[in-house]
Structures are given as C-alpha cells and as structure tokens.
Short mmCIF file of C-alpha atoms in Angstrom, two decimals:
data_model
loop_
_atom_site.label_atom_id
_atom_site.label_comp_id
_atom_site.label_asym_id
_atom_site.label_seq_id
_atom_site.Cartn_x
_atom_site.Cartn_y
_atom_site.Cartn_z
CA MET W 1 -10.92 -179.66 40.22
CA GLU W 2 -9.35 -181.71 42.48
CA HIS W 3 -11.17 -179.70 45.29
CA THR W 4 -14.62 -180.88 43.90
CA LEU W 5 -13.25 -184.69 43.73
CA GLU W 6 -11.84 -183.54 47.89
CA LEU W 7 -15.35 -182.53 48.19
CA LEU W 8 -17.27 -185.56 46.70
CA GLU W 9 -15.00 -187.88 48.63
CA LYS W 10 -15.77 -186.32 51.31
CA HIS W 11 -20.06 -184.91 51.45
CA PRO W 12 -20.78 -188.25 48.42
CA ASN W 13 -24.08 -186.82 48.71
CA SER W 14 -23.60 -183.27 47.67
CA ARG W 15 -24.83 -181.21 45.38
CA VAL W 16 -21.69 -180.00 43.44
CA PHE W 17 -22.29 -176.68 40.57
CA HIS W 18 -19.41 -175.28 38.87
CA LEU W 19 -19.68 -172.46 37.30
CA TYR W 20 -16.80 -170.92 35.21
CA ARG W 21 -15.90 -168.26 31.90
CA ASP W 22 -13.03 -170.54 30.94
CA LEU W 23 -12.12 -173.37 31.43
CA ARG W 24 -9.34 -174.97 30.38
CA VAL W 25 -7.51 -178.74 31.56
CA ALA W 26 -4.50 -179.95 30.17
CA TYR W 27 -2.62 -183.46 31.33
CA ASP W 28 -3.62 -184.94 34.02
CA GLY W 29 -6.68 -182.73 34.41
CA GLU W 30 -9.09 -183.64 31.45
CA ASP W 31 -9.32 -187.40 33.60
CA ARG W 32 -10.11 -185.49 37.08
CA TYR W 33 -12.72 -183.36 33.83
CA ARG W 34 -14.19 -186.73 32.86
CA GLU W 35 -14.41 -188.24 36.34
CA ALA W 36 -15.87 -185.20 37.86
CA ARG W 37 -18.78 -185.15 35.43
CA LYS W 38 -19.32 -189.09 35.63
CA LYS W 39 -19.83 -188.24 39.70
CA GLY W 40 -22.86 -185.67 38.64
CA VAL W 41 -20.75 -181.96 38.93
CA VAL W 42 -22.73 -179.89 36.70
CA PHE W 43 -20.62 -177.97 34.75
CA VAL W 44 -22.45 -173.88 34.01
CA ARG W 45 -20.45 -171.74 31.49
CA PHE W 46 -21.61 -167.91 32.07
CA ASP W 47 -20.18 -164.29 29.62
CA LYS W 48 -18.24 -162.09 31.00
CA ASP W 49 -20.64 -159.95 31.03
CA ALA W 50 -22.88 -161.28 32.27
CA PRO W 51 -21.45 -162.61 36.19
CA PRO W 52 -23.65 -164.61 38.17
CA GLN W 53 -25.11 -163.08 41.15
CA VAL W 54 -25.14 -163.99 44.49
CA LYS W 55 -27.67 -162.91 46.90
CA LYS W 56 -29.59 -163.91 50.39
CA GLY W 57 -31.45 -167.32 49.65
CA LYS W 58 -35.33 -167.76 50.14
CA LYS W 59 -37.07 -169.11 53.36
CA ASP W 60 -38.36 -171.77 51.70
CA SER W 61 -35.69 -173.10 49.66
CA GLY W 62 -33.78 -173.82 52.90
CA LYS W 63 -31.17 -172.87 51.18
CA ALA W 64 -28.96 -169.78 52.46
CA LEU W 65 -27.57 -168.51 49.21
CA ARG W 66 -28.78 -168.15 46.32
CA VAL W 67 -27.10 -167.85 43.01
CA ASN W 68 -28.36 -166.11 39.53
CA VAL W 69 -26.48 -167.49 36.37
CA LEU W 70 -27.34 -167.30 32.31
CA ASP W 71 -25.80 -170.55 31.03
CA GLN W 72 -24.56 -169.29 27.40
CA VAL W 73 -24.54 -173.15 26.63
CA LEU W 74 -28.37 -173.53 27.07
CA GLY W 75 -29.13 -169.63 26.87
CA ALA W 76 -31.61 -169.84 29.92
CA GLU W 77 -31.41 -168.38 33.16
CA LEU W 78 -30.65 -170.71 35.96
CA LEU W 79 -31.64 -170.41 39.35
CA LEU W 80 -29.51 -171.89 42.01
CA ASP W 81 -30.73 -172.56 45.69
CA VAL W 82 -26.76 -174.12 47.60
CA ASP W 83 -26.03 -173.28 50.97
CA HIS W 84 -22.28 -172.72 50.06
CA VAL W 85 -20.07 -170.32 47.41
CA VAL W 86 -16.72 -171.17 46.89
CA LEU W 87 -14.97 -168.45 45.85
CA ALA W 88 -12.11 -169.19 43.38
CA THR W 89 -9.29 -166.27 42.89
CA ALA W 90 -7.11 -165.71 40.56
CA MET W 91 -3.79 -166.09 40.64
CA VAL W 92 -2.25 -162.66 40.06
CA PRO W 93 1.36 -161.22 39.53
CA ARG W 94 3.22 -160.02 42.54
CA THR W 95 3.30 -156.50 43.00
CA THR W 96 7.37 -155.84 43.01
CA ASN W 97 8.15 -157.92 39.44
CA LYS W 98 8.51 -154.18 37.42
CA GLU W 99 11.11 -153.74 40.53
CA VAL W 100 13.07 -156.37 39.65
CA SER W 101 12.63 -156.36 35.97
CA GLU W 102 14.10 -153.38 35.97
CA LEU W 103 16.51 -154.11 38.18
CA PHE W 104 17.70 -157.32 35.97
CA LYS W 105 16.35 -156.15 32.78
CA LEU W 106 13.74 -158.73 32.44
CA SER W 107 10.82 -158.42 30.34
CA LEU W 108 7.21 -158.72 31.48
CA ASN W 109 3.91 -159.69 29.62
CA MET W 110 0.77 -157.78 29.35
CA SER W 111 -0.69 -158.87 32.71
CA GLY W 112 2.33 -158.01 34.65
CA PHE W 113 4.13 -162.17 34.58
CA PHE W 114 7.62 -162.87 33.83
CA MET W 115 8.43 -163.39 30.29
CA GLU W 116 11.13 -166.31 29.09
CA ALA W 117 13.07 -166.55 26.61
CA HIS W 118 11.00 -168.87 24.66
CA PRO W 119 7.61 -170.40 25.19
CA LYS W 120 8.71 -173.64 23.91
CA LEU W 121 12.43 -173.83 23.28
CA ARG W 122 13.79 -171.95 26.44
CA PRO W 123 10.54 -172.30 29.08
CA ILE W 124 13.38 -171.56 31.93
CA ASP W 125 15.18 -169.06 30.72
CA PHE W 126 15.70 -165.36 30.74
CA GLN W 127 17.40 -163.52 27.44
CA THR W 128 20.00 -161.95 30.27
CA ASP W 129 22.46 -164.51 30.40
CA GLY W 130 22.69 -166.40 34.15
CA ILE W 131 18.88 -165.20 35.25
CA TYR W 132 16.36 -168.11 35.76
CA VAL W 133 12.60 -168.45 35.81
CA ALA W 134 10.38 -171.18 37.34
CA GLY W 135 6.57 -171.48 39.14
CA THR W 136 4.25 -169.19 38.95
CA ALA W 137 6.68 -166.02 38.31
CA THR W 138 5.33 -166.79 34.29
CA ALA W 139 1.89 -167.89 34.59
CA PRO W 140 -0.25 -169.72 36.15
CA LYS W 141 0.39 -173.51 37.14
CA THR W 142 0.25 -176.12 38.71
CA ILE W 143 1.81 -177.13 42.53
CA GLN W 144 3.52 -180.07 39.95
CA GLU W 145 4.41 -178.42 37.68
CA SER W 146 6.20 -175.38 39.43
CA ILE W 147 8.00 -178.23 40.92
CA VAL W 148 9.85 -179.43 37.92
CA GLN W 149 10.41 -176.00 35.93
CA GLY W 150 12.01 -175.97 39.74
CA GLN W 151 14.24 -178.76 39.15
CA GLY W 152 15.02 -177.41 35.85
CA ALA W 153 15.73 -174.69 36.57
CA ALA W 154 18.23 -174.98 39.36
CA GLY W 155 19.76 -177.95 36.93
CA ARG W 156 20.53 -175.32 33.93
CA ALA W 157 21.93 -172.73 36.80
CA LEU W 158 24.63 -175.17 37.64
CA ILE W 159 26.60 -175.39 34.17
CA PRO W 160 27.98 -172.78 34.52
CA LEU W 161 28.93 -173.17 38.41
CA ILE W 162 30.27 -176.74 37.31
CA ARG W 163 32.56 -175.56 34.51
CA GLY W 164 33.52 -172.08 36.23
CA ILE W 165 34.00 -169.95 33.53
CA ARG W 166 31.38 -167.80 30.66
CA LYS W 167 32.44 -168.28 27.90
CA ALA W 168 31.60 -164.76 25.73
CA GLU W 169 29.13 -164.43 22.64
CA ALA W 170 31.69 -163.73 19.59
CA ILE W 171 29.36 -161.40 18.18
CA VAL W 172 29.62 -158.47 20.73
CA SER W 173 29.35 -154.93 20.88
CA VAL W 174 32.64 -152.47 20.59
CA VAL W 175 32.68 -148.39 21.34
CA ASP W 176 34.44 -146.20 19.98
CA PRO W 177 35.64 -143.35 22.81
CA GLU W 178 36.30 -141.19 20.03
CA VAL W 179 33.58 -140.58 18.32
CA CYS W 180 30.88 -141.65 21.05
CA VAL W 181 29.58 -138.08 23.14
CA GLY W 182 27.99 -139.97 25.73
CA CYS W 183 24.04 -139.32 24.95
CA GLY W 184 23.45 -143.07 26.55
CA THR W 185 20.81 -143.57 24.07
CA CYS W 186 22.78 -146.95 23.70
CA GLU W 187 22.30 -147.71 27.53
CA ILE W 188 18.99 -146.67 27.90
CA ASN W 189 17.96 -149.51 24.31
CA CYS W 190 20.31 -152.43 25.73
CA VAL W 191 17.59 -154.60 27.35
CA TYR W 192 21.02 -156.67 28.91
CA ASN W 193 22.53 -154.18 30.48
CA ALA W 194 25.49 -154.71 28.80
CA ILE W 195 26.51 -151.13 27.65
CA GLU W 196 27.17 -148.03 30.23
CA VAL W 197 27.75 -143.97 29.79
CA VAL W 198 31.19 -143.71 32.47
CA PRO W 199 32.30 -140.84 32.97
CA GLY W 200 36.12 -139.85 31.02
CA ASP W 201 38.95 -139.16 32.40
CA GLY W 202 39.51 -135.88 32.16
CA SER W 203 37.69 -135.89 28.69
CA HIS W 204 33.75 -136.45 27.65
CA ASP W 205 31.78 -139.32 28.80
CA TYR W 206 31.75 -141.60 26.63
CA ALA W 207 29.87 -145.34 26.53
CA VAL W 208 31.78 -148.63 27.46
CA SER W 209 29.86 -152.65 26.45
CA ASN W 210 30.76 -155.63 28.07
CA PRO W 211 31.99 -158.40 26.07
CA VAL W 212 30.12 -160.15 28.48
CA LEU W 213 26.45 -159.45 29.00
CA CYS W 214 26.56 -158.77 25.39
CA GLN W 215 24.53 -160.67 23.25
CA GLY W 216 24.84 -159.21 19.69
CA CYS W 217 22.23 -157.91 18.59
CA GLY W 218 23.37 -154.67 17.01
CA LYS W 219 20.16 -152.69 18.39
CA CYS W 220 22.93 -149.93 20.26
CA ALA W 221 25.47 -149.80 16.58
CA ALA W 222 22.16 -149.37 14.77
CA GLY W 223 20.20 -146.87 16.49
CA CYS W 224 23.06 -144.82 17.66
CA PRO W 225 23.53 -140.58 16.26
CA ALA W 226 26.98 -140.42 16.33
CA GLY W 227 28.04 -143.98 14.70
CA ALA W 228 30.20 -144.63 17.70
CA ILE W 229 29.96 -148.06 18.06
CA THR W 230 29.73 -151.09 15.90
CA MET W 231 29.28 -155.11 16.22
CA LYS W 232 32.62 -157.23 15.61
CA HIS W 233 31.27 -159.46 12.20
CA PHE W 234 28.99 -157.52 11.33
CA THR W 235 30.29 -153.53 10.64
CA ASP W 236 28.98 -151.91 9.39
CA ASP W 237 31.42 -152.22 6.01
CA GLN W 238 30.46 -155.11 6.26
CA ILE W 239 27.26 -155.54 5.87
CA LEU W 240 27.54 -152.74 3.38
CA SER W 241 29.92 -154.61 1.24
CA GLN W 242 27.73 -157.87 0.57
CA ILE W 243 24.53 -155.56 -0.11
CA ARG W 244 26.66 -154.53 -3.20
CA GLU W 245 27.23 -157.96 -3.58
CA ALA W 246 24.14 -159.27 -3.83
CA LEU W 247 22.64 -156.20 -6.08
CA LYS W 248 25.92 -157.19 -8.69
CA ASP W 249 25.24 -158.31 -11.74
CA VAL W 250 21.04 -158.98 -12.13
CA PRO W 251 20.08 -159.46 -15.70
CA ALA W 252 18.26 -157.06 -17.00
CA ASN W 253 15.17 -158.75 -17.82
CA GLN W 254 14.91 -160.16 -13.47
CA PRO W 255 13.69 -157.97 -10.62
CA ARG W 256 16.08 -157.62 -7.50
CA ILE W 257 14.74 -157.86 -4.23
CA LEU W 258 17.47 -158.29 -1.92
CA THR W 259 16.16 -159.97 1.27
CA ILE W 260 17.98 -159.16 4.94
CA MET W 261 16.75 -161.87 6.96
CA CYS W 262 17.14 -162.30 11.08
CA ASN W 263 19.41 -165.62 11.33
CA TRP W 264 16.63 -166.84 14.38
CA CYS W 265 13.26 -166.90 12.78
CA THR W 266 13.38 -165.81 9.18
CA TYR W 267 16.46 -166.99 7.53
CA ALA W 268 15.88 -170.39 9.65
CA GLY W 269 12.66 -170.52 7.86
CA ALA W 270 14.14 -169.30 4.52
CA ASP W 271 16.52 -172.90 4.84
CA GLN W 272 12.93 -174.72 5.51
CA ALA W 273 12.00 -173.90 1.88
CA GLY W 274 15.39 -174.72 0.49
CA VAL W 275 14.86 -178.05 2.27
CA SER W 276 11.52 -179.07 1.56
CA ARG W 277 11.86 -177.78 -2.34
CA LEU W 278 9.09 -175.64 -2.33
CA GLN W 279 9.14 -174.44 -5.31
CA GLN W 280 9.70 -169.57 -5.55
CA PRO W 281 11.22 -166.92 -7.98
CA THR W 282 14.82 -167.14 -8.30
CA THR W 283 14.22 -163.09 -8.03
CA VAL W 284 15.42 -162.46 -3.89
CA ARG W 285 18.98 -161.83 -3.04
CA ASP W 286 19.38 -162.83 0.65
CA ILE W 287 21.86 -161.22 3.52
CA ARG W 288 21.03 -162.57 6.78
CA VAL W 289 22.57 -160.39 10.05
CA MET W 290 21.73 -161.86 13.69
CA CYS W 291 18.89 -159.20 14.38
CA THR W 292 16.56 -156.85 12.71
CA GLY W 293 17.14 -154.55 15.05
CA ARG W 294 21.12 -154.42 13.72
CA LEU W 295 19.48 -152.83 10.64
CA SER W 296 19.30 -148.43 10.22
CA VAL W 297 18.29 -146.66 7.78
CA THR W 298 21.85 -146.01 6.10
CA HIS W 299 21.45 -149.62 5.14
CA MET W 300 18.56 -149.46 3.11
CA LEU W 301 18.99 -146.26 1.97
CA GLU W 302 21.75 -147.66 0.24
CA ALA W 303 20.12 -150.62 -1.37
CA PHE W 304 17.40 -148.15 -2.91
CA ARG W 305 21.12 -146.42 -4.36
CA LEU W 306 22.58 -149.33 -5.21
CA GLY W 307 18.92 -149.71 -8.03
CA ALA W 308 17.01 -152.57 -5.75
CA ASP W 309 13.01 -152.48 -6.81
CA MET W 310 12.43 -153.68 -3.27
CA VAL W 311 14.32 -153.84 0.40
CA TRP W 312 12.17 -156.65 2.13
CA ILE W 313 13.35 -157.18 5.80
CA SER W 314 11.95 -159.47 7.64
CA GLY W 315 12.41 -161.46 11.40
CA CYS W 316 10.49 -162.92 14.51
CA HIS W 317 7.47 -161.84 15.26
CA PHE W 318 6.35 -159.35 17.51
CA GLY W 319 6.63 -160.96 21.65
CA ASP W 320 9.27 -163.88 20.11
CA CYS W 321 12.14 -161.90 18.72
CA HIS W 322 14.96 -163.96 19.93
CA TYR W 323 16.82 -160.47 21.34
CA VAL W 324 13.58 -159.33 23.44
CA ASP W 325 12.60 -156.26 21.05
CA GLY W 326 14.98 -156.16 18.32
CA ASN W 327 12.12 -156.11 16.02
CA VAL W 328 10.25 -153.97 17.25
CA SER W 329 13.02 -151.39 17.90
CA PHE W 330 14.10 -151.46 13.90
CA GLU W 331 10.39 -151.21 12.75
CA ARG W 332 10.14 -146.78 14.06
CA ARG W 333 13.40 -146.98 11.53
CA PHE W 334 11.81 -148.52 9.47
CA ALA W 335 8.92 -146.22 9.47
CA ILE W 336 11.54 -143.73 8.73
CA ALA W 337 13.08 -145.12 5.79
CA LYS W 338 9.96 -145.66 4.15
CA LYS W 339 9.00 -142.05 4.05
CA ILE W 340 12.27 -141.21 3.01
CA ILE W 341 12.50 -143.12 0.02
CA GLU W 342 8.79 -141.82 -0.77
CA LYS W 343 10.05 -137.86 -0.27
CA ALA W 344 12.87 -138.70 -3.18
CA GLY W 345 10.28 -140.29 -5.15
CA LEU W 346 9.62 -144.44 -4.92
CA GLU W 347 6.69 -145.65 -3.76
CA SER W 348 6.60 -147.26 -0.52
CA GLU W 349 5.30 -151.06 -1.51
CA ARG W 350 9.44 -150.75 -2.83
CA LEU W 351 10.45 -150.89 1.22
CA GLN W 352 8.96 -154.25 3.25
CA PHE W 353 8.83 -155.69 7.14
CA THR W 354 7.33 -159.15 7.52
CA GLN W 355 7.45 -161.46 10.06
CA ILE W 356 7.98 -164.98 9.39
CA SER W 357 9.60 -168.07 12.25
CA ALA W 358 11.77 -170.60 11.99
CA SER W 359 8.83 -173.75 11.24
CA GLU W 360 7.10 -171.17 8.57
CA GLY W 361 9.07 -171.87 5.10
CA SER W 362 6.07 -172.45 3.26
CA ILE W 363 4.35 -168.42 3.60
CA TYR W 364 8.35 -168.06 3.34
CA ALA W 365 8.38 -169.67 -0.28
CA GLU W 366 4.65 -167.67 -0.48
CA LYS W 367 5.74 -164.24 0.42
CA VAL W 368 8.91 -164.75 -1.82
CA LYS W 369 6.03 -165.07 -5.27
CA GLU W 370 3.56 -162.46 -3.64
CA LEU W 371 6.64 -160.16 -3.50
CA SER W 372 8.19 -160.83 -7.31
CA LYS W 373 4.49 -160.30 -8.90
CA MET W 374 4.21 -156.88 -7.06
CA VAL W 375 8.36 -155.96 -8.50
CA GLU W 376 6.78 -156.77 -11.44
CA LYS W 377 3.59 -154.45 -11.39
CA ILE W 378 5.19 -151.59 -9.94
CA GLY W 379 8.39 -152.44 -12.86
CA PRO W 380 12.64 -151.21 -12.11
CA SER W 381 13.30 -149.15 -9.70
CA PRO W 382 14.42 -145.72 -11.50
CA LEU W 383 17.62 -145.46 -9.59
CA ARG W 384 18.78 -148.39 -11.26
CA GLN W 385 20.96 -147.15 -14.14
CA ARG W 386 22.20 -144.94 -10.89
CA GLY W 387 23.17 -147.87 -8.95
CA ARG W 388 25.29 -149.48 -12.15
#
C-alpha cells in the first residue's frame, strides 16, 4: 500500500491495478487503503485456484504486458494492458529457524516462524525463560511493529540483568537417582531442556533436573516409566489424596464427577463462571494441577476405582498450552486410559477431555450441565460400592 501511494505521488497520471488474493490492513493501514481507492487504485480479488496470467502485450495496445485475471467479486474475466508488473513477494521464515529452535528448545508454527509464549499476554517472550523474540521472527510485520517489539524485548531482557538474580519456580521436578533407569524419556519430552541424563559415578546413568530451567509442568513425572520423578507441591501422593477426598461422602443419589483442571486455563475459566454467577449443577468436584500433562494413567484409574461416575480432565486449547505441549502429551495417556476402562467394562464416555480457556466461563458452565445430564443417562458407576 505504501508503494502504491508513493508511485501515485511521483506519477499522478498513472493507472494502478492492485491484484490480491487476501488483503488485510491493520491500524493506519485502513486509512492508506481508503486513500488509495480515492486516488483511483483498482483492487481486484482473484482466487488461488485461478491466479493471474501475465503474457506479452499486443502490438496494437501499445503496452508491454497483458494481464489476464478473473475478478472473484465481479465474476468476470479482465484483460489489463500494462507497462509494468510488480510482484509483492511473500515474507518467509529463515531456513535456520529449525536449527535454532532445536538448539534452544523453541517452538515453531506450521509456517516455520517462531511461536511466542502467548500472542496477547506474552508476545515477546518464549516459554523458555531468558529468550525473547521480536519483529518478523514470529510473523510478517511492518517496520514500525518490528521496532516497537524490539524495544519491548530489550526492556524485558533488562529486568533480570538489573536484578542480578534469577528466582526459580518452587514447583519443580525432583529425580530419585536410585529409582531412575536412565532411559532418557524425560529428556526427550522436556521442551525447556531442564532435565538431562548424566553418567553415573560408578553406577548406572540417571536423570538430573535443573530447578532454574524447570517450569513445573510435570510432564516428566507423569511420563516416567520407572516412577523416579516427582513434582514438588504436586506429588503423586498429594494428587491421589485430593482425589480420595473429592470422592468422599458424596450423596448416593448424586452423580460423582471428578474434574481435574489445568491452573492456567480451565481452572481460571471455572473461576470466571463462579464470579459471573452462572448457574451450574453441584455434581462436580474440582482438583487443580499446573498442567494436564502432569496427570498419569494411574490418577485417572484411581478415580474410577474409588467410584467416580465420570472423570473430566480439562486444559488449554491445543496450540495455546502454557507449557507448549503439555495437553498434547496428556492426550496420549488419555487414549490409553480410555482403552483400559473399556476393557474393564466401563463406558468410554465416563472419561472426558476438553479444552476450555480462561475467558470461556460460560462454556465451562454449559459443559458442567452437559456432562451432568450424560452421567444421569449412563447411570452410576458399577464400582461405586467397591470404591467405598
């Protein structure tokens, strides 16, 4: 748009055709778009399946080139005789992005650009602390946007430098070297590079967690095949104790729905539903974990053993997980648990997994109603008496 207006300023008698497939203008770009239209710029939209064709111009036209384009709005074919064709090339990610992402454990989107921690709440942060992003590293941007983000990233980097200290998260993983078999599953799954397998001193290899890098998601603890990893403040014993208390003293005529929610999204969404005074059944018993990735198959099966009519796990939307891919790692264990309860004779509908964000309190309330009706239809769990 800037180039179009500049061209018209230098050559006011020029006739400009702007061929586009998808045109989006933000901020003051809308004003420039309107200005261009007032100055006579013709915008022609085409379909990606029928791109414009550029051919040599006809001698009688006096123009060097002829552009054949199907106007998607008019539904008519246009023949444009022009002197010049200017191609606006796409901005693509650097080929070295993959190498950098593997080195620093950073996420890339489907297009190959870097993914920020959160597009609205943390647009210049990565999930890995101490690494910041700005400009076109995340997506095509204007020069002004890139400058502003660069200033913001520099300001964020100054904070730990000025403080001179780094406060570590209290909820971190702890590895028992006596139980660890050194398989390396935790090292592969950790997106923060916070845990690694080191050679044992005269014994077998074992994993060591770095509390400064650990963000406390709990994926390593839930996925450890040897059960050698635990999370401070969210140990297996603590989670199982909460499950037992949640399913204790529930009236016989009331459905027992155990809800396990991630701290950052669904738990906040449930809180919003309560603050908004949205009506919902009292059939659910809530348990909070930092991430659904902390949940193991054992946690879900224990809830059913104790007589839960339904176990409902809810976390962030895919692609929006606070811990990058915690919900994705849980989804695999969810599928395993679903097969196990089916083989045990329970309906697969008794185990639910949803994604509800912090701003979707109304959706949470409606989901509580929906699942309560589902439990009433299915009936009480046959393990209720045994759970007591």
